[in-house]
PDB file of C-alpha atoms in Angstrom:
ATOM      1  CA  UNK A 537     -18.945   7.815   3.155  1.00  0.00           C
ATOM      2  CA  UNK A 538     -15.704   6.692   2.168  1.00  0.00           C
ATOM      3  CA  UNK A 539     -12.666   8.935   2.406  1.00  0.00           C
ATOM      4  CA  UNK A 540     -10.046   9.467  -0.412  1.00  0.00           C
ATOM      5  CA  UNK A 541      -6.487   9.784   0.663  1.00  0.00           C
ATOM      6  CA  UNK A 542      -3.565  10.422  -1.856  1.00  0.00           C
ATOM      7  CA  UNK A 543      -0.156   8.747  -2.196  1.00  0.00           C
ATOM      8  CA  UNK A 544       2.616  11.212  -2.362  1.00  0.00           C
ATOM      9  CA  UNK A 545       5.409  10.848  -4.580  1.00  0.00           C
ATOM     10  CA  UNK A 546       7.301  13.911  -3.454  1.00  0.00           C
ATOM     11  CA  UNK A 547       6.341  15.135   0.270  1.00  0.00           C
ATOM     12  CA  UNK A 548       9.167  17.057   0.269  1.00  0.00           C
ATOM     13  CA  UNK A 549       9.463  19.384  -3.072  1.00  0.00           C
ATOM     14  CA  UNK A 550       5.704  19.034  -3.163  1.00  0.00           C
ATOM     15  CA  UNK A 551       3.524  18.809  -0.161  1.00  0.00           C
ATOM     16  CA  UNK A 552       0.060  18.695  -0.905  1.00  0.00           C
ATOM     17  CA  UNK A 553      -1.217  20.838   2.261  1.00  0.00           C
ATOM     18  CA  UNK A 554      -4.651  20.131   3.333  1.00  0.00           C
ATOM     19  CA  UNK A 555      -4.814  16.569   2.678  1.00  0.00           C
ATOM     20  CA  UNK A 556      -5.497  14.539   5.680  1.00  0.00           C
ATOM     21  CA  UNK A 557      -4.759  10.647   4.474  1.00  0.00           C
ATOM     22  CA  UNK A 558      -1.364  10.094   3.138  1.00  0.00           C
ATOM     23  CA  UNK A 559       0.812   7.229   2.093  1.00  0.00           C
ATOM     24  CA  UNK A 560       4.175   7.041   2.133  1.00  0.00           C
ATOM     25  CA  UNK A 561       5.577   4.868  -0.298  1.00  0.00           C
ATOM     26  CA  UNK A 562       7.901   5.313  -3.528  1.00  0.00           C
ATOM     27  CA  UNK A 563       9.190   8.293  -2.026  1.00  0.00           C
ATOM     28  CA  UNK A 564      12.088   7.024  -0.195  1.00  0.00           C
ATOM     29  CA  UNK A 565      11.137   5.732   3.160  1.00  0.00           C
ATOM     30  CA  UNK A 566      10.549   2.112   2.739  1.00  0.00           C
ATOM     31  CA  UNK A 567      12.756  -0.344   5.292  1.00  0.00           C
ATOM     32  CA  UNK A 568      16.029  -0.441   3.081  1.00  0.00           C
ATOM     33  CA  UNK A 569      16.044   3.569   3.383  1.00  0.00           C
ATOM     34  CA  UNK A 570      15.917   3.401   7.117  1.00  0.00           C
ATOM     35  CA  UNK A 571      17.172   0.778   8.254  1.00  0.00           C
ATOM     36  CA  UNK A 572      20.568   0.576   6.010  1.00  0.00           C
ATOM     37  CA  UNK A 573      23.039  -1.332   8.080  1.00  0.00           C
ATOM     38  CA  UNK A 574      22.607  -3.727  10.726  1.00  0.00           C
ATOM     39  CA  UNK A 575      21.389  -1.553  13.881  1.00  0.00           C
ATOM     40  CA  UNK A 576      21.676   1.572  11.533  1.00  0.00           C
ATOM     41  CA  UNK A 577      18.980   3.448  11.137  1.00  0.00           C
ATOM     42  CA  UNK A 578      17.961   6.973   9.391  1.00  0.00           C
ATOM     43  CA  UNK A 579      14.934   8.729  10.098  1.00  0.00           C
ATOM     44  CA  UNK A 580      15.595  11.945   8.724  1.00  0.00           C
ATOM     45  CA  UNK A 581      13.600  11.856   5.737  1.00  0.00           C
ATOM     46  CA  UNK A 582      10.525  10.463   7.330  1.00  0.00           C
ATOM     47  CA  UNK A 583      11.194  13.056  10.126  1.00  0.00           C
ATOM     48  CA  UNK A 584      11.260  15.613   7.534  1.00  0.00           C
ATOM     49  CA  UNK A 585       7.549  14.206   5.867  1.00  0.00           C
ATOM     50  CA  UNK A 586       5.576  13.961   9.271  1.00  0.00           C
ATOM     51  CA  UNK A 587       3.472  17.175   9.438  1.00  0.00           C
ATOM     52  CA  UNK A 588       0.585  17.429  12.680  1.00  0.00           C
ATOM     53  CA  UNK A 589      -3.271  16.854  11.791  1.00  0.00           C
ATOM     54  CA  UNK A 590      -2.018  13.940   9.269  1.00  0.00           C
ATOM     55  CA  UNK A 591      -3.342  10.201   9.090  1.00  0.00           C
ATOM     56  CA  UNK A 592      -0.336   8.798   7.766  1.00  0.00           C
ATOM     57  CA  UNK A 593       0.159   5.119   6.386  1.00  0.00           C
ATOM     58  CA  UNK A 594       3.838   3.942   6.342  1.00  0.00           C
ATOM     59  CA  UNK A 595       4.524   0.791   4.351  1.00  0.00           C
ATOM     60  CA  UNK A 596       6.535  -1.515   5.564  1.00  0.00           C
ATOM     61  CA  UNK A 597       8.124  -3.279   2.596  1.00  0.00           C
ATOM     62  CA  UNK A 598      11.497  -3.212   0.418  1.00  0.00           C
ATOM     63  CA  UNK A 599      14.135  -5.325   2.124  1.00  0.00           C
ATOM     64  CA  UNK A 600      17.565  -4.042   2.525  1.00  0.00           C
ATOM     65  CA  UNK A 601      20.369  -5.933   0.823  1.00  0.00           C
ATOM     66  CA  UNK A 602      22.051  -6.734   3.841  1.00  0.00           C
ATOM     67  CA  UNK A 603      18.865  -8.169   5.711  1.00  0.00           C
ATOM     68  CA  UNK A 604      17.648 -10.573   2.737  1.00  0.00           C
ATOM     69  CA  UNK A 605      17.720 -13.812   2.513  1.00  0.00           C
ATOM     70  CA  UNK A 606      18.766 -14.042  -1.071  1.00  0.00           C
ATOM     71  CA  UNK A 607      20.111 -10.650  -2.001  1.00  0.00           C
ATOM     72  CA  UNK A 608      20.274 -11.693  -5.488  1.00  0.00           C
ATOM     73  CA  UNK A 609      16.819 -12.879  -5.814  1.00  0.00           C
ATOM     74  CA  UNK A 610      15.533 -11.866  -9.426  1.00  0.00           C
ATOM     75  CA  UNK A 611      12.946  -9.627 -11.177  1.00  0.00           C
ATOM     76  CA  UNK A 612      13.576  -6.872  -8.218  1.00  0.00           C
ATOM     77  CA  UNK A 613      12.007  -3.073  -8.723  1.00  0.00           C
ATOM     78  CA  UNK A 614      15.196  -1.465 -10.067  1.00  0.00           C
ATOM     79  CA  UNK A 615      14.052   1.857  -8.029  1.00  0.00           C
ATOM     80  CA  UNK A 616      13.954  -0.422  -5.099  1.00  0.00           C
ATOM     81  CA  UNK A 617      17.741  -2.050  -5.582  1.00  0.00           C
ATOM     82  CA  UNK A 618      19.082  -5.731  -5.201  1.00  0.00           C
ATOM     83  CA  UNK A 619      17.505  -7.981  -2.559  1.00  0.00           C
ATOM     84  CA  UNK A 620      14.298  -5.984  -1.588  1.00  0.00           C
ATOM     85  CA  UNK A 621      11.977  -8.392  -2.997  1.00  0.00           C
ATOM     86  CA  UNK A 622      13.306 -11.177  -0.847  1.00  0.00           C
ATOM     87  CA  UNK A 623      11.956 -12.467   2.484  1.00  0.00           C
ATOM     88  CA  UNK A 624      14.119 -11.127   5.272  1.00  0.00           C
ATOM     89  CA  UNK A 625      16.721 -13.779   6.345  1.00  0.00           C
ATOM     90  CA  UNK A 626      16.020 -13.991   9.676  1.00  0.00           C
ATOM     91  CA  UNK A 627      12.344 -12.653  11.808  1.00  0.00           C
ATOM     92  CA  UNK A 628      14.279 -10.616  14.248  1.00  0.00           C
ATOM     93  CA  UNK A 629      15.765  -8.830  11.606  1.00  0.00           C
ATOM     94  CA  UNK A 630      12.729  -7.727  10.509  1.00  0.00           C
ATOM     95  CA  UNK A 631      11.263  -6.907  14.294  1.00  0.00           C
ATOM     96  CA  UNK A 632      13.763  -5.490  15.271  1.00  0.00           C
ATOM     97  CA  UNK A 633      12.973  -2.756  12.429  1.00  0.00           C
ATOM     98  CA  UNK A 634       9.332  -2.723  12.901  1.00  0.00           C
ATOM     99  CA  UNK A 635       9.758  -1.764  16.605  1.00  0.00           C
ATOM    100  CA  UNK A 636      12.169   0.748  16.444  1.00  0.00           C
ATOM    101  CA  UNK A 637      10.276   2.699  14.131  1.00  0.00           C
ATOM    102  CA  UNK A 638       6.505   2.237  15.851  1.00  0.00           C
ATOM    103  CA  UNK A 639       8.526   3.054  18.960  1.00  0.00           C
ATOM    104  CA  UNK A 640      10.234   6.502  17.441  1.00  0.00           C
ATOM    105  CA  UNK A 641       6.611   7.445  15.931  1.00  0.00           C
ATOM    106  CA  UNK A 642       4.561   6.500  18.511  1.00  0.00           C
ATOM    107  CA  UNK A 643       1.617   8.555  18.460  1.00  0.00           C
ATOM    108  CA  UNK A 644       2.583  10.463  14.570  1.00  0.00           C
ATOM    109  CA  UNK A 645       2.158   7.450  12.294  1.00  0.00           C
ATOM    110  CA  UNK A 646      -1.259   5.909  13.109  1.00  0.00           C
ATOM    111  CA  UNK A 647      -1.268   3.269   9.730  1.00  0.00           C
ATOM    112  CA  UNK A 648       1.393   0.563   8.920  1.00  0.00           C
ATOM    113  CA  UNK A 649       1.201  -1.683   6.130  1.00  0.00           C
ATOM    114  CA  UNK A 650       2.917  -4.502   5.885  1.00  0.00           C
ATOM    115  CA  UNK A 651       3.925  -4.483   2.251  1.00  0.00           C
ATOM    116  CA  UNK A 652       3.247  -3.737  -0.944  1.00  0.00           C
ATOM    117  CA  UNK A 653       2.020  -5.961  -3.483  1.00  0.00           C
ATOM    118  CA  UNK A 654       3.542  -9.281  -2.887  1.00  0.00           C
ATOM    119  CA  UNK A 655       1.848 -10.888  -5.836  1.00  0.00           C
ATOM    120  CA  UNK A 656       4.656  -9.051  -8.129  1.00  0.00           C
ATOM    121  CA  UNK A 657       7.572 -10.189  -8.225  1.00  0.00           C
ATOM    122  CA  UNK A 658       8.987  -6.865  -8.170  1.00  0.00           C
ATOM    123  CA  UNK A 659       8.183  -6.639  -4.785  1.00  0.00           C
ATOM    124  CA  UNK A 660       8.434 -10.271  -3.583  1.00  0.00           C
ATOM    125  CA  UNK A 661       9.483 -13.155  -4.397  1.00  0.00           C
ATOM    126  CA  UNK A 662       9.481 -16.095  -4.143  1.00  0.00           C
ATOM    127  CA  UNK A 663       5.615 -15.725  -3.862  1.00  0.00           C
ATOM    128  CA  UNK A 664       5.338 -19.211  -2.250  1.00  0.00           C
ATOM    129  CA  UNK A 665       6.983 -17.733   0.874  1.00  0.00           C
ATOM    130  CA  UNK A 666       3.477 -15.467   1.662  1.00  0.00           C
ATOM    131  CA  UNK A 667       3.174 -18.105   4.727  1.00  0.00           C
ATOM    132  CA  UNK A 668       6.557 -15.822   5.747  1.00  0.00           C
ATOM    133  CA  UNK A 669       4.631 -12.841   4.909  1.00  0.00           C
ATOM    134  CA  UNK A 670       1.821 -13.932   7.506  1.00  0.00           C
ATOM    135  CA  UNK A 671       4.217 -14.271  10.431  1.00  0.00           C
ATOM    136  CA  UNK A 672       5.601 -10.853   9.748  1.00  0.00           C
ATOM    137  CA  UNK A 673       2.020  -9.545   9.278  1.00  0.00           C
ATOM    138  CA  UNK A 674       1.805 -11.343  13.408  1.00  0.00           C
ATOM    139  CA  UNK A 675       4.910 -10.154  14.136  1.00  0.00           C
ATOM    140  CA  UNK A 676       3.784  -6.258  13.595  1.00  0.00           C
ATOM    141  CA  UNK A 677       0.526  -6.779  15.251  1.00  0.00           C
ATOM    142  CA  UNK A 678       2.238  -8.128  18.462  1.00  0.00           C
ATOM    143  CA  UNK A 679       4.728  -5.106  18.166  1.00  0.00           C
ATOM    144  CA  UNK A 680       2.183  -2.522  17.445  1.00  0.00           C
ATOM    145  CA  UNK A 681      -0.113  -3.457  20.695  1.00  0.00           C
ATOM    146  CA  UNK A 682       3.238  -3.539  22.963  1.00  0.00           C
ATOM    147  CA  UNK A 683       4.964  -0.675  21.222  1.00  0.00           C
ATOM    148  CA  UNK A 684       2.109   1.524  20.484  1.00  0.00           C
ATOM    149  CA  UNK A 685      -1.602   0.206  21.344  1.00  0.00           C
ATOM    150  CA  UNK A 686      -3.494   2.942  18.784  1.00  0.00           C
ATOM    151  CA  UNK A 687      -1.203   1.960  15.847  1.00  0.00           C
ATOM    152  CA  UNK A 688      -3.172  -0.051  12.748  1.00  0.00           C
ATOM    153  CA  UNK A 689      -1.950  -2.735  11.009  1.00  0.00           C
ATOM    154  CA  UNK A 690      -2.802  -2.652   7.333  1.00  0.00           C
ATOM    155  CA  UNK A 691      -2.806  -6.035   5.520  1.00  0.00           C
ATOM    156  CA  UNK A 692      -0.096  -6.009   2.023  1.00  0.00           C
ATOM    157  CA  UNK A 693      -2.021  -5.303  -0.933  1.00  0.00           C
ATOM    158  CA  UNK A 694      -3.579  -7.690  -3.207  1.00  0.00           C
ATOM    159  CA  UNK A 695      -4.113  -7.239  -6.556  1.00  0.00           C
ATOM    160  CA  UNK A 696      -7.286  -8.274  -7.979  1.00  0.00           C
ATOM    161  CA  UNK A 697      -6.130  -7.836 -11.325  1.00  0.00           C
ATOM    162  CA  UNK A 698      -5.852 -10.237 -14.132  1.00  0.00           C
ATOM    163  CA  UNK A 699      -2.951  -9.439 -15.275  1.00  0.00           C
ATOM    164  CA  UNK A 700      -1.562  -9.753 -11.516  1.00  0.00           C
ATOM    165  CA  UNK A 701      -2.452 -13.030 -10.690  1.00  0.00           C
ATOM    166  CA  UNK A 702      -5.830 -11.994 -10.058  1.00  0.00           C
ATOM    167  CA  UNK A 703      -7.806 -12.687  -6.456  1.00  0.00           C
ATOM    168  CA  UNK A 704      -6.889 -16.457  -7.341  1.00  0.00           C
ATOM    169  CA  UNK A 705      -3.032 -15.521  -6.456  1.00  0.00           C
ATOM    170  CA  UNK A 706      -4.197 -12.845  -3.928  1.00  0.00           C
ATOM    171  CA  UNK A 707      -5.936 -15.746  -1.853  1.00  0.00           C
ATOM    172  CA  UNK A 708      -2.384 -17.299  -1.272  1.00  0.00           C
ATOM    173  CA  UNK A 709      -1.621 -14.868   1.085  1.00  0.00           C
ATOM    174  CA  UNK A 710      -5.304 -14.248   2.543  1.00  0.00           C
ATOM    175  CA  UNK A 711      -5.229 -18.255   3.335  1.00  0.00           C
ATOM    176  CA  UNK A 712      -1.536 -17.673   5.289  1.00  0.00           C
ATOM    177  CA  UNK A 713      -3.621 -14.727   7.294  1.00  0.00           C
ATOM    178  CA  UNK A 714      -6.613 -16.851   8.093  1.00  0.00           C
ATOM    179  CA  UNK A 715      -4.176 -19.701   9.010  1.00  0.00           C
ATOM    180  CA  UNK A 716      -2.624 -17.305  11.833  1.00  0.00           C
ATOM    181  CA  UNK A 717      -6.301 -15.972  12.683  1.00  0.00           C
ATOM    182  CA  UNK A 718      -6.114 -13.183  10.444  1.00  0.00           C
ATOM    183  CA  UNK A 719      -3.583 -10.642  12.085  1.00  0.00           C
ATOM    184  CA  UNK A 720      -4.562  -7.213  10.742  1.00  0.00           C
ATOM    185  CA  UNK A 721      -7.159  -4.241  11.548  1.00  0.00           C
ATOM    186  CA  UNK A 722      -7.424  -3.557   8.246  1.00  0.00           C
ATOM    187  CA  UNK A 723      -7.591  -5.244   4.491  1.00  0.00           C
ATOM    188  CA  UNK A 724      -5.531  -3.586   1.770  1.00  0.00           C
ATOM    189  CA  UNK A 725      -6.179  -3.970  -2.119  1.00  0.00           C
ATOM    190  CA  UNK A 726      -4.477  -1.946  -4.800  1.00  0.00           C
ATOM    191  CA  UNK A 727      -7.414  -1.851  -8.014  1.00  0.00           C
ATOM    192  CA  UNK A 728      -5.727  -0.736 -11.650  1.00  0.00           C
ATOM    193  CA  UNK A 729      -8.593  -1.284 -14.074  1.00  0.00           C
ATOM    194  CA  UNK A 730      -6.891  -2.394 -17.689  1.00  0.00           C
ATOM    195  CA  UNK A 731      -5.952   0.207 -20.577  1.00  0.00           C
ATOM    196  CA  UNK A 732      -9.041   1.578 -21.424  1.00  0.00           C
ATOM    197  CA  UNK A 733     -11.154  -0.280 -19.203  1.00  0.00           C
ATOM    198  CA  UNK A 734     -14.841   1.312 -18.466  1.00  0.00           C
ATOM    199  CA  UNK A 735     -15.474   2.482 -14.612  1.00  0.00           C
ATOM    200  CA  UNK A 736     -17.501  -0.492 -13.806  1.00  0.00           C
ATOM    201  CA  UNK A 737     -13.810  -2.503 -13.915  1.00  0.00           C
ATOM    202  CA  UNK A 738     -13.018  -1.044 -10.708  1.00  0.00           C
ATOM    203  CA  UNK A 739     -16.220  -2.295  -9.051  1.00  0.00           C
ATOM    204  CA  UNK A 740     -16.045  -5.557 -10.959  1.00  0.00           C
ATOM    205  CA  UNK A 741     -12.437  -5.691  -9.389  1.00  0.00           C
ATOM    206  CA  UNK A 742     -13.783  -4.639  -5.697  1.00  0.00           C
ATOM    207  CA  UNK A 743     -16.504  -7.413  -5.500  1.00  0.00           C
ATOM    208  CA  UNK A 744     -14.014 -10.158  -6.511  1.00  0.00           C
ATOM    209  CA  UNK A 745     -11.958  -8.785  -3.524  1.00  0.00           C
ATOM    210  CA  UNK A 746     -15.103  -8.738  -1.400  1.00  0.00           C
ATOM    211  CA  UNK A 747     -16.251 -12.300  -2.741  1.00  0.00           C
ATOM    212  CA  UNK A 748     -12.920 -13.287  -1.608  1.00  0.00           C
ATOM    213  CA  UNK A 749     -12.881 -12.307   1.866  1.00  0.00           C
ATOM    214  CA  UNK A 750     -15.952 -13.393   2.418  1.00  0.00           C
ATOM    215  CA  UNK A 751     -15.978 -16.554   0.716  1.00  0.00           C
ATOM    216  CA  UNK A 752     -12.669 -17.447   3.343  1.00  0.00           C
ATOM    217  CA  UNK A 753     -14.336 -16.564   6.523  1.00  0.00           C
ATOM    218  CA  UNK A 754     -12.427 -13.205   6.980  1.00  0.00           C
ATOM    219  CA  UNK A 755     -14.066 -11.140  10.100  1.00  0.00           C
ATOM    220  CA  UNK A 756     -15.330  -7.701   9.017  1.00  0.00           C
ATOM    221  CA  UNK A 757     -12.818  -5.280   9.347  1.00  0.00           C
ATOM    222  CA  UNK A 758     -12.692  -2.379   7.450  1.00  0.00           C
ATOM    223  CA  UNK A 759     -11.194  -2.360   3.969  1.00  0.00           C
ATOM    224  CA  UNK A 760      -8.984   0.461   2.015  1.00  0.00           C
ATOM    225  CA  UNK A 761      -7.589   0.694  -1.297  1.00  0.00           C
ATOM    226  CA  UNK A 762      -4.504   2.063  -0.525  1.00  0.00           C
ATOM    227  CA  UNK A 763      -3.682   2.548  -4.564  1.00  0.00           C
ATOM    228  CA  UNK A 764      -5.513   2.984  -7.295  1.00  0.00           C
ATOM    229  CA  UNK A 765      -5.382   4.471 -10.400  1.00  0.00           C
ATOM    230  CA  UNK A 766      -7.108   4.261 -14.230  1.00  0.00           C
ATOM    231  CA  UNK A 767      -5.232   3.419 -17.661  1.00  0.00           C
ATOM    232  CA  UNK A 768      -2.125   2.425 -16.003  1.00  0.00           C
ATOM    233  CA  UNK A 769       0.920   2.625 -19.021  1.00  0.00           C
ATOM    234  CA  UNK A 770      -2.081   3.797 -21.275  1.00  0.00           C
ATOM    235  CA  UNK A 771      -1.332   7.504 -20.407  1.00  0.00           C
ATOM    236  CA  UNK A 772      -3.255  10.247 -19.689  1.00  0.00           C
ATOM    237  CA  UNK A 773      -7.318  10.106 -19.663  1.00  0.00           C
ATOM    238  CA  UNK A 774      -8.089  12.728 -22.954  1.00  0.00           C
ATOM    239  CA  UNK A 775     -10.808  14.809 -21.232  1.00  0.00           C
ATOM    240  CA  UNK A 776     -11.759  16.345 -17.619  1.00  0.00           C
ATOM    241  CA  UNK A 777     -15.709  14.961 -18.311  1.00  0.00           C
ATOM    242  CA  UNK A 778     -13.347  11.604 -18.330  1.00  0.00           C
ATOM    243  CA  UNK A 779     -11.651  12.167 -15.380  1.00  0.00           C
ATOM    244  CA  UNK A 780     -14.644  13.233 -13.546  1.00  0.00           C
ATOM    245  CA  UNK A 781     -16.044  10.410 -14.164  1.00  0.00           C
ATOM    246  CA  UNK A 782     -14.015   8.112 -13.229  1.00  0.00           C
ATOM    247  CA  UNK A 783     -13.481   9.335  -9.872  1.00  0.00           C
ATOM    248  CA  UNK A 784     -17.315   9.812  -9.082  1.00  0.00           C
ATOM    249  CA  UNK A 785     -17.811   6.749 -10.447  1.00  0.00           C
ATOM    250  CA  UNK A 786     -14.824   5.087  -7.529  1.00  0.00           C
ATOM    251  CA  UNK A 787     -16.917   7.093  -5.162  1.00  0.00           C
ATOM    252  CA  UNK A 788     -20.346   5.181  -5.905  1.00  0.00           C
ATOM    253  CA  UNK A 789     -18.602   1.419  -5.982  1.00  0.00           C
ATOM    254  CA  UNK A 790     -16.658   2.812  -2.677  1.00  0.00           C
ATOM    255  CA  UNK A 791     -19.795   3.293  -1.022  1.00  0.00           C
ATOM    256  CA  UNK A 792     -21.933   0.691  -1.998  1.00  0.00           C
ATOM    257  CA  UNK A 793     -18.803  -1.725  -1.000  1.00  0.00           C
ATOM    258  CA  UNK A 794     -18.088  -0.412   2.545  1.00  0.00           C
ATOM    259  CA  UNK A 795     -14.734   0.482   1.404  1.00  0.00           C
ATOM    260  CA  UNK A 796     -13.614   2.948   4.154  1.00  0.00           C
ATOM    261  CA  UNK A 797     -10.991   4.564   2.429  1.00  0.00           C
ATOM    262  CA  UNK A 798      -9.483   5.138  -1.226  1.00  0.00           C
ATOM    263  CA  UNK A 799      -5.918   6.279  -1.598  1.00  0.00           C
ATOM    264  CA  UNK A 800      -5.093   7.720  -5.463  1.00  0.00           C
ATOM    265  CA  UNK A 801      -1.568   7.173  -6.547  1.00  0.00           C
ATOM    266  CA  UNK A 802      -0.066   9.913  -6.925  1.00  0.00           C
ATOM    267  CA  UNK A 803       0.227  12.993  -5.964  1.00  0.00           C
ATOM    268  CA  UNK A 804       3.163  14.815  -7.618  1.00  0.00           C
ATOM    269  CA  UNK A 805       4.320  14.741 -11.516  1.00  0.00           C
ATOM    270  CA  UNK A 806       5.427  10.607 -12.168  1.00  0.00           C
ATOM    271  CA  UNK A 807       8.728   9.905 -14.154  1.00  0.00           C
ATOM    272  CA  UNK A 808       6.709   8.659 -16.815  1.00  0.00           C
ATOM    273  CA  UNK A 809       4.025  10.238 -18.194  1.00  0.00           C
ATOM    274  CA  UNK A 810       2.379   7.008 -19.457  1.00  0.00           C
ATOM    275  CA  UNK A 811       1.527   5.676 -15.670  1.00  0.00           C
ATOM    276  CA  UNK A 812      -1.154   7.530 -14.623  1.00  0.00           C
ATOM    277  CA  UNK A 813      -4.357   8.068 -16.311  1.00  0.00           C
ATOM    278  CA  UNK A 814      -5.768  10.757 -14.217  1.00  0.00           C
ATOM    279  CA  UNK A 815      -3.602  13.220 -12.570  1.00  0.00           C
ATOM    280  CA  UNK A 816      -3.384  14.457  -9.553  1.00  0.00           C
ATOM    281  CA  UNK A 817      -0.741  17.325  -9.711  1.00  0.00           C
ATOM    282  CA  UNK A 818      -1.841  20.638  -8.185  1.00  0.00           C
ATOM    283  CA  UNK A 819      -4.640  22.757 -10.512  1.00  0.00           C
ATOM    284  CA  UNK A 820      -5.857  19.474 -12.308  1.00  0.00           C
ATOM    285  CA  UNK A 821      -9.084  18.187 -12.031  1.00  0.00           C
ATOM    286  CA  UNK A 822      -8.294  14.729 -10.752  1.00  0.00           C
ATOM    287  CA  UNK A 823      -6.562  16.480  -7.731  1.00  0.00           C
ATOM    288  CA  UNK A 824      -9.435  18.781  -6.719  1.00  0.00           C
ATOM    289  CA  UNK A 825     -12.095  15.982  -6.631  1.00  0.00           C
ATOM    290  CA  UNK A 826      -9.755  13.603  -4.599  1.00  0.00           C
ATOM    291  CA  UNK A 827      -9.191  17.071  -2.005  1.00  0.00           C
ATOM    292  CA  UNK A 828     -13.386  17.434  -2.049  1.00  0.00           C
ATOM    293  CA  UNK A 829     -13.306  13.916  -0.747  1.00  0.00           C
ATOM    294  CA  UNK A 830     -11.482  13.579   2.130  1.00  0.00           C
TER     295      UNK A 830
END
């Protein structure tokens, strides 16, 4: 049966206790927050977020300025600051992080993902550099089994949205894997069905991801959705009989697609109430389904 887990916006002013899969991403530990300064590095946030009995997943992602190799490169998340889309300007940068911080939470965070959603640009760029993106996927792998044998490496997301570049994009950076003999224990997809899209958009949206890996050889391996989310920028969903459906519905395509693991984004009360369609703020309905799940 597949698992939900929930990605936490604030773990600190709002920890959802109880909830055994968690995320940590958009909430101020991605690698410009800890690693700030050549051979600087601040843990004391993430410190602060580990609690025992937790499967966390850390991703990887958000250059610091210093560290890219174009720290002017355009269209970068604005919450994320100036260079953090770029590729890293040199590999041992970008080891050099990765093993200091399997190495500090050996045996606390199982789960690291490599990075989040290269097919936007907000996040990477340029997009023709996912070859680069496949060496640092190696790169963690190699790191992880020298550093700390039981840590997971979690593929980046892909997007199997239209509006995202679609699984057409999203096999850019699945070809780079298979071209280094597919590096990870695990394959990440982030599935936003469009404003107002029915329920069956997510599953349309899983099989396409499915078709994908399949269609390129990939080994089986166990797949998560390590976002997802309905009526992104649509706002909220109008009713709880809509909410509850939605969610059951996830649960049904989940199953029937071998997807291990569903994490919900977010936990917590968003900047802008137009993001999520269902939310998942203590007392609402979204949240309590998500907590029967686990």
């Amino acid at each position: 049966m597949t698992e939900h887990g929930l990605n936490v916006l604030d773990p600190v002013g709002m920890w959802p206790g109880g909830i055994k899969n968690i995320r940590l991403w958009d909430c101020g530990v991605a690698w410009k927050d800890l690693n700030p300064a050549p051979n600087v590095y601040d843990f004391s946030r993430l410190n602060s977020l580990i609690k025992p009995g937790v499967n966390y997943t850390l991703v990887l992602g958000g250059t610091p300025r210093w560290a890219a190799r174009d720290p002017h490169a355009p269209h970068a998340a604005p919450w994320l600051g100036d260079g953090s889309n770029s590729p890293p300007h040199t590999m041992s940068d970008w080891m050099d992080f990765v093993s200091k911080v399997m190495s500090t939470f050996r045996g606390r965070i199982k789960f690291y993902e490599v990075w989040n959603e290269p097919q936007l640009a907000d996040f990477w760029w340029p997009y023709d550099q996912v070859p680069m993106l496949a060496k640092m996927t190696v790169a963690a792998r190699n790191i992880a089994r020298a550093v700390d044998p039981a840590a997971r490496i979690v593929s980046a997301s892909v997007l199997p949205r239209d509006s995202s570049g679609g699984m057409k994009r999203a096999c850019a950076y699945l070809r780079a894997l298979r071209a280094v003999n597919w590096p990870v224990d695990i394959y990440s997809a982030h599935i936003y069905p469009e404003i107002g899209a029915a329920p069956s958009r997510w599953n349309e949206m899983a099989v396409a991801w499915q078709r994908a890996l399949t269609e390129l050889g990939a080994p089986r391996k166990p797949k998560w959705v390590t976002e997802t989310n309905f009526n992104l920028m649509g706002g909220p969903l109008k009713t709880k009989a809509q909410v509850e459906r939605c969610i059951t519905s996830v649960n049904s395509y989940a199953d029937a697609q071998d997807i291990d693991r569903v994490y919900w984004y977010a936990y917590g009360v968003h900047s802008d109430p137009r993001v999520l369609g269902i939310r998942l703020a203590p007392g609402t309905a979204g949240f309590a389904q998500v907590f029967d799940r686990q």
